[in-house]
Amino acid sequence: MAVQAVESTTTSTTSTFDLGPAVALSCRECGTRTPLGPSFVCLECFGPLEVAYELPGGDPEALRARIASGPSNMWRYAPLLPVPADVAAKPNLNPGLTPLVQADRLAAELGVTGGLYVKDDSGNPTHSFKDRPVAIALEAARAFGFTTLSCSSTGNLAGAVGAAAARAGLRSCVFIPDGLEQSKVVMAAVYGGQLVAIDGTYDDVNRFCSELIGDPLGEGWGFTNVNLRPFYAEGSKTLAYEICEQLGWELPDQIVIPVASGCQLVKIDKGLRELVKLGLVEDKPVRIFAAQAEGCSPVSRAYKDGTDAVRPVRKPDTIAKSLAIGDPADGPYVIDICRRTGGAVDDVNDEQIVDAMKLLARTEGVFAETAGGVTLGVTRKLIESGAIDPALTTVVLNTGDGLKTLDAVAPSSRPTAVIRPSLDAFRDAGLA
């Protein structure tokens, strides 16, 4: 018997597209179904669309064995994703199966006794978790016959789209707000596609892309996080799958996730629930926490105000530029999930972000980008406030490589000393 991952009260809609177990798009608000295709908004209530599945049923042990025998990347979970069965044989970047670092030295610093882990996604092909959702968006773009892969991006997504398109032999044209970290600009441009910087915020860029989709200029374009968003978003579920598999097919007690649009947190929650439905993990409470940067914290502010209404931040001001989305589409869902699971939403300032980046590097040898500093900074803050239980198993996400955000730590990361090439000089410097 198949397991229905997205519930709906309407009749299932068939599709001619080969996207594995995906059977339709379903509105998250009203449950109305539409055929698989490049759609992202419900025409009945204007709610967001997400992928509905007929997932494999039967013996959980057999499914675990099937996963374990699969590729050493995210395609080991292809039976649970909207991709064709032969996805691993196609030209793609094969992201995923990144380390789950047992962070004992960091745990000692923070007073965590129940086990602390860092899911380090900096090892993906373009050094951020964005390779996961882009890999699935690419398969949808192929299925729908798109010839150009595009996105609106705060940096990491632009690089992931450029690389994935280059590998697949597609044209790419990506859009970013002007003023991003130079390393991310270079990484987005180096793959040979078009990179367009727009004078404005990320939300201005996103609005422009939505206009382009409705114009003849955008014909044949697949925007990973707009008209391909229901498929793109499913890539974040693989983080949940991997964490549980790496924990020996167990759910963590607590997980801390950075929030930009909020999509990643929402889909990790969905992935955890799917694993329970499939019998791959034993059900238990999982407290989900959301982390934002103080200079762009509309979700945190709404949570603390006790409301579901997320008021946009017009001009984000934070070193964590990858999280600087002032009008997060999934913000209300993040709040709902954190409240439902007994978690919380909080934020940290730029100084706390840098301190957390350096703490993680010093204790575990993991150089996180600023988003990782936000997540660890909020984790430390919530441990100190008692919101996170230090006696429970906790997983913290690092979603990108610190080499992309060097400017954040460069002023405080300098040579310990500059000496002449002699032993006496070394001794005199007090370094021996």
Tab-separated table of C-alpha atoms in Angstrom:
chain	number	residue	atom	x	y	z
A	1	MET	CA	0.000	0.000	0.000
A	2	ALA	CA	1.338	3.441	-0.893
A	3	VAL	CA	1.836	6.088	1.774
A	4	GLN	CA	0.266	9.453	0.993
A	5	ALA	CA	2.798	12.121	1.982
A	6	VAL	CA	0.509	15.090	1.317
A	7	GLU	CA	-3.089	14.726	2.347
A	8	SER	CA	-5.931	15.995	0.168
A	9	THR	CA	-9.680	15.579	-0.012
A	10	THR	CA	-9.800	15.845	-3.797
A	11	THR	CA	-9.327	13.279	-6.508
A	12	SER	CA	-5.796	12.495	-7.620
A	13	THR	CA	-4.704	14.023	-10.913
A	14	THR	CA	-2.692	11.969	-13.359
A	15	SER	CA	0.328	13.276	-15.247
A	16	THR	CA	2.435	12.247	-18.209
A	17	PHE	CA	5.651	13.542	-16.662
A	18	ASP	CA	8.095	10.980	-15.279
A	19	LEU	CA	8.904	12.362	-11.867
A	20	GLY	CA	9.043	9.115	-9.917
A	21	PRO	CA	6.557	8.825	-7.049
A	22	ALA	CA	5.215	12.371	-7.557
A	23	VAL	CA	1.575	12.224	-8.675
A	24	ALA	CA	0.293	15.801	-8.453
A	25	LEU	CA	0.699	19.214	-6.922
A	26	SER	CA	-1.381	19.858	-3.820
A	27	CYS	CA	-2.259	23.159	-2.164
A	28	ARG	CA	-0.836	23.358	1.341
A	29	GLU	CA	-3.838	25.436	2.431
A	30	CYS	CA	-6.961	23.936	0.830
A	31	GLY	CA	-5.729	20.580	-0.519
A	32	THR	CA	-6.839	21.247	-4.112
A	33	ARG	CA	-4.795	19.217	-6.570
A	34	THR	CA	-3.439	20.201	-9.954
A	35	PRO	CA	-1.394	18.203	-12.481
A	36	LEU	CA	2.367	18.147	-12.226
A	37	GLY	CA	3.780	21.147	-14.034
A	38	PRO	CA	5.565	24.490	-13.600
A	39	SER	CA	2.975	25.901	-11.198
A	40	PHE	CA	3.506	27.264	-7.713
A	41	VAL	CA	0.259	28.951	-6.615
A	42	CYS	CA	-3.157	27.350	-6.042
A	43	LEU	CA	-5.748	28.868	-8.374
A	44	GLU	CA	-8.487	28.216	-5.829
A	45	CYS	CA	-7.088	29.999	-2.757
A	46	PHE	CA	-3.656	31.302	-3.855
A	47	GLY	CA	-1.933	29.070	-1.307
A	48	PRO	CA	1.466	27.508	-2.044
A	49	LEU	CA	1.619	24.268	-4.004
A	50	GLU	CA	3.752	21.315	-2.965
A	51	VAL	CA	4.394	17.865	-4.354
A	52	ALA	CA	2.020	15.013	-3.480
A	53	TYR	CA	3.333	11.458	-3.681
A	54	GLU	CA	2.521	7.805	-3.717
A	55	LEU	CA	5.546	6.697	-1.732
A	56	PRO	CA	6.699	3.088	-1.528
A	57	GLY	CA	5.018	1.010	1.146
A	58	GLY	CA	5.777	-2.448	2.450
A	59	ASP	CA	8.648	-3.576	4.643
A	60	PRO	CA	10.631	-0.659	6.155
A	61	GLU	CA	13.700	-2.890	6.467
A	62	ALA	CA	13.611	-3.567	2.725
A	63	LEU	CA	13.362	0.157	2.011
A	64	ARG	CA	16.280	0.891	4.357
A	65	ALA	CA	18.333	-1.742	2.534
A	66	ARG	CA	17.365	-0.239	-0.830
A	67	ILE	CA	18.489	3.188	0.351
A	68	ALA	CA	21.748	1.850	1.795
A	69	SER	CA	22.593	0.154	-1.522
A	70	GLY	CA	22.006	3.357	-3.460
A	71	PRO	CA	24.504	6.015	-4.555
A	72	SER	CA	26.641	7.858	-2.018
A	73	ASN	CA	24.692	11.068	-2.598
A	74	MET	CA	21.118	12.313	-2.316
A	75	TRP	CA	19.937	10.031	-5.116
A	76	ARG	CA	19.934	7.142	-2.645
A	77	TYR	CA	16.567	8.657	-1.659
A	78	ALA	CA	15.251	8.844	-5.239
A	79	PRO	CA	12.242	6.591	-4.384
A	80	LEU	CA	11.079	9.361	-2.024
A	81	LEU	CA	11.712	12.337	-4.337
A	82	PRO	CA	10.068	13.863	-7.458
A	83	VAL	CA	12.739	12.555	-9.834
A	84	PRO	CA	12.857	9.755	-12.404
A	85	ALA	CA	14.218	6.385	-11.318
A	86	ASP	CA	17.296	6.805	-13.551
A	87	VAL	CA	18.226	10.226	-12.134
A	88	ALA	CA	21.655	9.056	-10.940
A	89	ALA	CA	22.643	8.190	-14.517
A	90	LYS	CA	21.998	11.701	-15.820
A	91	PRO	CA	24.529	14.559	-15.896
A	92	ASN	CA	24.119	16.344	-12.577
A	93	LEU	CA	26.232	17.442	-9.632
A	94	ASN	CA	25.207	14.551	-7.326
A	95	PRO	CA	25.050	16.526	-4.077
A	96	GLY	CA	24.280	15.182	-0.632
A	97	LEU	CA	25.432	12.623	1.933
A	98	THR	CA	27.470	15.315	3.665
A	99	PRO	CA	29.021	14.699	7.102
A	100	LEU	CA	27.096	14.681	10.342
A	101	VAL	CA	29.885	15.840	12.629
A	102	GLN	CA	29.776	14.601	16.225
A	103	ALA	CA	30.716	17.880	17.904
A	104	ASP	CA	31.960	16.793	21.336
A	105	ARG	CA	34.342	19.714	21.890
A	106	LEU	CA	31.666	22.203	20.892
A	107	ALA	CA	29.219	20.396	23.185
A	108	ALA	CA	31.616	20.809	26.104
A	109	GLU	CA	31.883	24.548	25.391
A	110	LEU	CA	28.101	24.921	25.310
A	111	GLY	CA	27.338	22.587	28.212
A	112	VAL	CA	25.500	20.051	26.060
A	113	THR	CA	25.485	16.554	27.561
A	114	GLY	CA	22.940	14.750	25.399
A	115	GLY	CA	24.943	14.709	22.167
A	116	LEU	CA	25.575	17.567	19.743
A	117	TYR	CA	25.953	17.179	15.975
A	118	VAL	CA	26.658	19.601	13.139
A	119	LYS	CA	25.160	18.689	9.780
A	120	ASP	CA	27.868	20.225	7.617
A	121	ASP	CA	26.536	20.900	4.122
A	122	SER	CA	29.550	22.953	3.074
A	123	GLY	CA	30.910	19.871	1.299
A	124	ASN	CA	28.346	19.977	-1.503
A	125	PRO	CA	29.618	20.657	-5.052
A	126	THR	CA	29.186	24.452	-4.841
A	127	HIS	CA	29.713	24.454	-1.066
A	128	SER	CA	26.162	25.091	0.114
A	129	PHE	CA	22.973	23.148	0.709
A	130	LYS	CA	21.437	24.876	-2.336
A	131	ASP	CA	22.852	22.125	-4.554
A	132	ARG	CA	20.177	19.807	-3.113
A	133	PRO	CA	17.046	21.709	-4.177
A	134	VAL	CA	18.635	22.783	-7.456
A	135	ALA	CA	19.355	19.151	-8.369
A	136	ILE	CA	15.636	18.355	-8.100
A	137	ALA	CA	14.571	21.564	-9.851
A	138	LEU	CA	16.889	20.578	-12.706
A	139	GLU	CA	15.032	17.278	-13.153
A	140	ALA	CA	11.710	19.126	-13.227
A	141	ALA	CA	13.119	21.577	-15.779
A	142	ARG	CA	14.192	18.664	-17.974
A	143	ALA	CA	10.772	17.015	-17.645
A	144	PHE	CA	8.939	20.220	-18.600
A	145	GLY	CA	11.227	20.978	-21.555
A	146	PHE	CA	12.816	24.165	-20.230
A	147	THR	CA	16.007	25.308	-21.931
A	148	THR	CA	17.116	28.008	-19.479
A	149	LEU	CA	17.630	27.547	-15.748
A	150	SER	CA	17.221	30.676	-13.656
A	151	CYS	CA	16.627	31.958	-10.119
A	152	SER	CA	16.490	34.922	-7.823
A	153	SER	CA	19.257	34.538	-5.283
A	154	THR	CA	21.053	35.956	-2.279
A	155	GLY	CA	24.239	34.292	-3.580
A	156	ASN	CA	24.498	30.582	-2.909
A	157	LEU	CA	21.561	29.628	-5.126
A	158	ALA	CA	22.991	31.582	-8.067
A	159	GLY	CA	26.186	29.535	-7.940
A	160	ALA	CA	24.293	26.268	-7.560
A	161	VAL	CA	22.073	27.043	-10.562
A	162	GLY	CA	25.023	28.111	-12.702
A	163	ALA	CA	26.951	24.936	-11.917
A	164	ALA	CA	23.975	22.586	-12.359
A	165	ALA	CA	23.039	24.157	-15.693
A	166	ALA	CA	26.611	23.933	-16.940
A	167	ARG	CA	26.803	20.255	-16.009
A	168	ALA	CA	23.462	19.526	-17.691
A	169	GLY	CA	24.220	21.516	-20.844
A	170	LEU	CA	21.496	24.104	-20.255
A	171	ARG	CA	21.658	27.873	-20.508
A	172	SER	CA	21.570	29.753	-17.214
A	173	CYS	CA	20.652	33.303	-16.319
A	174	VAL	CA	20.554	34.170	-12.622
A	175	PHE	CA	19.593	37.335	-10.776
A	176	ILE	CA	21.088	38.704	-7.557
A	177	PRO	CA	20.842	41.936	-5.576
A	178	ASP	CA	23.806	44.212	-6.152
A	179	GLY	CA	26.287	44.315	-3.271
A	180	LEU	CA	26.635	40.620	-2.409
A	181	GLU	CA	29.883	39.138	-1.115
A	182	GLN	CA	32.422	39.196	-3.958
A	183	SER	CA	33.228	35.507	-3.505
A	184	LYS	CA	29.607	34.582	-4.190
A	185	VAL	CA	29.460	36.870	-7.214
A	186	VAL	CA	32.551	35.217	-8.664
A	187	MET	CA	31.220	31.739	-7.956
A	188	ALA	CA	27.943	32.522	-9.701
A	189	ALA	CA	29.695	34.009	-12.746
A	190	VAL	CA	32.479	31.484	-13.279
A	191	TYR	CA	30.229	28.782	-14.764
A	192	GLY	CA	29.720	30.770	-17.950
A	193	GLY	CA	26.045	31.647	-17.657
A	194	GLN	CA	24.570	35.113	-17.431
A	195	LEU	CA	24.671	36.821	-14.040
A	196	VAL	CA	22.519	39.922	-13.618
A	197	ALA	CA	22.835	42.158	-10.548
A	198	ILE	CA	19.799	44.281	-9.764
A	199	ASP	CA	19.883	47.548	-7.866
A	200	GLY	CA	17.620	46.598	-4.961
A	201	THR	CA	16.974	44.020	-2.251
A	202	TYR	CA	16.429	40.310	-2.701
A	203	ASP	CA	12.672	40.893	-2.574
A	204	ASP	CA	13.010	43.352	-5.471
A	205	VAL	CA	14.913	40.686	-7.407
A	206	ASN	CA	12.272	38.079	-6.661
A	207	ARG	CA	9.462	40.366	-7.837
A	208	PHE	CA	11.339	41.036	-11.061
A	209	CYS	CA	11.695	37.295	-11.710
A	210	SER	CA	7.969	36.778	-11.150
A	211	GLU	CA	7.297	39.453	-13.789
A	212	LEU	CA	9.735	37.830	-16.210
A	213	ILE	CA	7.911	34.504	-15.957
A	214	GLY	CA	4.744	36.135	-17.311
A	215	ASP	CA	6.542	37.863	-20.185
A	216	PRO	CA	7.456	36.359	-23.586
A	217	LEU	CA	11.096	37.031	-22.646
A	218	GLY	CA	10.774	34.289	-20.023
A	219	GLU	CA	9.385	31.607	-22.313
A	220	GLY	CA	11.262	28.332	-21.832
A	221	TRP	CA	12.755	29.492	-18.530
A	222	GLY	CA	12.614	27.392	-15.400
A	223	PHE	CA	13.036	29.532	-12.273
A	224	THR	CA	14.150	27.110	-9.592
A	225	ASN	CA	12.578	29.033	-6.713
A	226	VAL	CA	9.562	30.446	-8.532
A	227	ASN	CA	7.736	28.371	-11.170
A	228	LEU	CA	9.732	25.245	-10.187
A	229	ARG	CA	9.489	25.982	-6.466
A	230	PRO	CA	7.305	22.986	-5.450
A	231	PHE	CA	9.953	20.624	-6.842
A	232	TYR	CA	12.963	22.695	-5.817
A	233	ALA	CA	11.718	22.850	-2.231
A	234	GLU	CA	11.648	19.052	-1.910
A	235	GLY	CA	15.452	18.966	-2.038
A	236	SER	CA	15.649	20.169	1.559
A	237	LYS	CA	13.872	17.004	2.706
A	238	THR	CA	17.072	15.081	1.984
A	239	LEU	CA	18.707	16.839	4.928
A	240	ALA	CA	16.110	15.228	7.192
A	241	TYR	CA	16.606	11.844	5.535
A	242	GLU	CA	20.385	11.973	5.902
A	243	ILE	CA	20.377	13.153	9.502
A	244	CYS	CA	18.124	10.293	10.549
A	245	GLU	CA	20.040	7.693	8.552
A	246	GLN	CA	23.343	8.958	9.974
A	247	LEU	CA	21.893	8.739	13.486
A	248	GLY	CA	21.164	5.052	12.873
A	249	TRP	CA	17.630	5.641	11.579
A	250	GLU	CA	16.589	7.652	14.613
A	251	LEU	CA	14.985	11.062	14.915
A	252	PRO	CA	16.991	13.753	16.712
A	253	ASP	CA	15.407	15.282	19.788
A	254	GLN	CA	16.105	18.862	18.701
A	255	ILE	CA	17.197	20.511	15.458
A	256	VAL	CA	18.201	24.131	14.783
A	257	ILE	CA	17.718	25.461	11.249
A	258	PRO	CA	18.563	28.845	9.680
A	259	VAL	CA	15.661	30.758	8.141
A	260	ALA	CA	15.717	32.920	5.030
A	261	SER	CA	12.503	32.182	3.117
A	262	GLY	CA	11.693	29.455	5.647
A	263	CYS	CA	11.378	26.787	2.960
A	264	GLN	CA	14.237	24.654	4.278
A	265	LEU	CA	12.750	24.339	7.764
A	266	VAL	CA	9.284	23.543	6.412
A	267	LYS	CA	10.606	20.781	4.181
A	268	ILE	CA	12.847	19.277	6.852
A	269	ASP	CA	9.755	18.987	9.021
A	270	LYS	CA	7.935	17.336	6.110
A	271	GLY	CA	10.818	14.917	5.553
A	272	LEU	CA	10.845	13.869	9.205
A	273	ARG	CA	7.109	13.190	9.108
A	274	GLU	CA	7.461	11.145	5.931
A	275	LEU	CA	10.100	8.923	7.527
A	276	VAL	CA	7.714	8.230	10.398
A	277	LYS	CA	4.847	7.403	8.011
A	278	LEU	CA	7.071	5.018	6.091
A	279	GLY	CA	8.143	3.259	9.286
A	280	LEU	CA	11.802	4.081	8.652
A	281	VAL	CA	12.130	5.755	12.072
A	282	GLU	CA	10.284	5.329	15.329
A	283	ASP	CA	8.044	8.258	16.076
A	284	LYS	CA	8.953	10.602	18.921
A	285	PRO	CA	8.762	14.351	19.555
A	286	VAL	CA	11.266	16.483	17.621
A	287	ARG	CA	11.578	20.096	18.725
A	288	ILE	CA	12.361	22.374	15.775
A	289	PHE	CA	14.071	25.739	16.292
A	290	ALA	CA	14.496	28.538	13.754
A	291	ALA	CA	17.446	30.947	13.596
A	292	GLN	CA	17.553	34.411	12.021
A	293	ALA	CA	19.965	37.324	11.894
A	294	GLU	CA	18.863	40.318	13.953
A	295	GLY	CA	19.249	42.647	10.961
A	296	CYS	CA	16.650	40.648	9.024
A	297	SER	CA	14.446	38.843	11.515
A	298	PRO	CA	10.788	39.213	10.531
A	299	VAL	CA	9.931	35.637	11.557
A	300	SER	CA	11.658	35.942	14.913
A	301	ARG	CA	9.915	39.224	15.582
A	302	ALA	CA	6.488	37.786	14.765
A	303	TYR	CA	7.134	34.739	16.942
A	304	LYS	CA	8.169	36.876	19.897
A	305	ASP	CA	5.129	39.121	19.385
A	306	GLY	CA	2.869	36.073	19.563
A	307	THR	CA	1.439	36.594	16.090
A	308	ASP	CA	1.383	34.706	12.776
A	309	ALA	CA	1.595	37.943	10.782
A	310	VAL	CA	5.148	38.284	9.483
A	311	ARG	CA	5.818	41.932	8.708
A	312	PRO	CA	8.409	42.390	5.930
A	313	VAL	CA	11.788	43.993	6.579
A	314	ARG	CA	12.249	46.545	3.819
A	315	LYS	CA	16.002	47.041	4.122
A	316	PRO	CA	17.840	44.055	5.627
A	317	ASP	CA	21.054	45.001	7.429
A	318	THR	CA	23.162	41.997	8.384
A	319	ILE	CA	26.419	40.302	7.468
A	320	ALA	CA	24.384	37.111	6.932
A	321	LYS	CA	23.379	38.123	3.418
A	322	SER	CA	22.275	34.610	2.463
A	323	LEU	CA	19.492	34.931	5.059
A	324	ALA	CA	18.549	38.504	4.127
A	325	ILE	CA	15.063	37.845	2.760
A	326	GLY	CA	12.851	40.565	4.138
A	327	ASP	CA	9.533	39.011	3.102
A	328	PRO	CA	9.905	35.253	3.725
A	329	ALA	CA	7.258	33.265	1.855
A	330	ASP	CA	7.156	30.427	4.388
A	331	GLY	CA	7.504	32.579	7.499
A	332	PRO	CA	4.046	31.818	8.943
A	333	TYR	CA	4.602	28.075	8.425
A	334	VAL	CA	7.922	28.289	10.265
A	335	ILE	CA	6.196	29.851	13.248
A	336	ASP	CA	3.483	27.202	13.180
A	337	ILE	CA	6.005	24.338	13.070
A	338	CYS	CA	8.139	25.748	15.870
A	339	ARG	CA	5.110	26.253	18.073
A	340	ARG	CA	3.637	22.842	17.233
A	341	THR	CA	6.859	21.005	18.022
A	342	GLY	CA	7.691	22.935	21.182
A	343	GLY	CA	10.577	24.772	19.564
A	344	ALA	CA	11.190	28.498	19.215
A	345	VAL	CA	12.433	31.238	16.867
A	346	ASP	CA	15.237	33.591	17.847
A	347	ASP	CA	17.901	35.836	16.337
A	348	VAL	CA	21.458	37.052	16.935
A	349	ASN	CA	23.386	40.171	15.980
A	350	ASP	CA	26.431	40.426	13.731
A	351	GLU	CA	28.916	40.242	16.594
A	352	GLN	CA	27.295	37.066	17.892
A	353	ILE	CA	27.349	35.604	14.379
A	354	VAL	CA	31.101	36.116	14.050
A	355	ASP	CA	31.753	34.753	17.549
A	356	ALA	CA	29.797	31.607	16.700
A	357	MET	CA	31.636	31.126	13.395
A	358	LYS	CA	34.957	31.303	15.216
A	359	LEU	CA	33.752	29.022	18.007
A	360	LEU	CA	32.736	26.309	15.545
A	361	ALA	CA	36.011	26.613	13.662
A	362	ARG	CA	38.072	26.518	16.855
A	363	THR	CA	36.313	23.543	18.433
A	364	GLU	CA	35.428	21.325	15.462
A	365	GLY	CA	37.463	22.521	12.479
A	366	VAL	CA	34.302	23.473	10.589
A	367	PHE	CA	34.461	26.870	8.885
A	368	ALA	CA	30.834	27.917	8.480
A	369	GLU	CA	29.542	30.809	6.445
A	370	THR	CA	27.618	33.543	8.204
A	371	ALA	CA	24.357	31.561	8.045
A	372	GLY	CA	26.051	28.819	10.052
A	373	GLY	CA	27.142	31.456	12.543
A	374	VAL	CA	23.519	32.536	12.869
A	375	THR	CA	22.394	28.972	13.549
A	376	LEU	CA	25.073	28.223	16.125
A	377	GLY	CA	24.705	31.670	17.690
A	378	VAL	CA	20.977	31.117	18.178
A	379	THR	CA	21.665	27.601	19.481
A	380	ARG	CA	23.986	28.999	22.146
A	381	LYS	CA	21.458	31.700	23.029
A	382	LEU	CA	18.618	29.192	23.370
A	383	ILE	CA	20.721	26.844	25.494
A	384	GLU	CA	21.552	29.717	27.843
A	385	SER	CA	17.882	30.707	28.079
A	386	GLY	CA	16.776	27.136	28.758
A	387	ALA	CA	14.710	26.827	25.566
A	388	ILE	CA	17.016	24.097	24.232
A	389	ASP	CA	17.496	21.156	26.584
A	390	PRO	CA	21.251	20.371	26.795
A	391	ALA	CA	20.482	16.805	27.909
A	392	LEU	CA	18.824	15.925	24.574
A	393	THR	CA	20.340	15.020	21.203
A	394	THR	CA	20.655	18.229	19.187
A	395	VAL	CA	21.515	18.759	15.512
A	396	VAL	CA	22.672	22.154	14.226
A	397	LEU	CA	22.764	22.910	10.502
A	398	ASN	CA	25.688	24.534	8.720
A	399	THR	CA	24.436	25.321	5.254
A	400	GLY	CA	27.507	26.822	3.589
A	401	ASP	CA	31.273	27.283	3.474
A	402	GLY	CA	32.976	30.092	5.374
A	403	LEU	CA	35.218	30.760	2.382
A	404	LYS	CA	32.172	32.427	0.818
A	405	THR	CA	31.921	34.994	3.608
A	406	LEU	CA	35.545	35.742	4.465
A	407	ASP	CA	34.872	39.429	5.046
A	408	ALA	CA	32.913	38.597	8.186
A	409	VAL	CA	35.904	37.149	10.018
A	410	ALA	CA	38.830	38.745	8.171
A	411	PRO	CA	39.275	41.718	10.550
A	412	SER	CA	39.760	39.397	13.547
A	413	SER	CA	41.602	36.598	11.739
A	414	ARG	CA	45.159	37.761	11.208
A	415	PRO	CA	48.652	36.306	11.715
A	416	THR	CA	49.460	35.722	15.382
A	417	ALA	CA	52.847	37.340	14.803
A	418	VAL	CA	55.174	38.451	12.020
A	419	ILE	CA	58.769	37.442	12.767
A	420	ARG	CA	62.175	37.126	11.159
A	421	PRO	CA	63.059	33.576	9.995
A	422	SER	CA	65.093	32.641	13.100
A	423	LEU	CA	64.592	30.592	16.247
A	424	ASP	CA	65.557	33.594	18.390
A	425	ALA	CA	62.811	35.661	16.801
A	426	PHE	CA	60.355	32.855	17.437
A	427	ARG	CA	61.399	32.670	21.102
A	428	ASP	CA	61.299	36.445	21.482
A	429	ALA	CA	57.735	36.504	20.159
A	430	GLY	CA	56.697	34.206	23.026
A	431	LEU	CA	55.350	31.542	20.662
A	432	ALA	CA	57.557	28.605	21.667
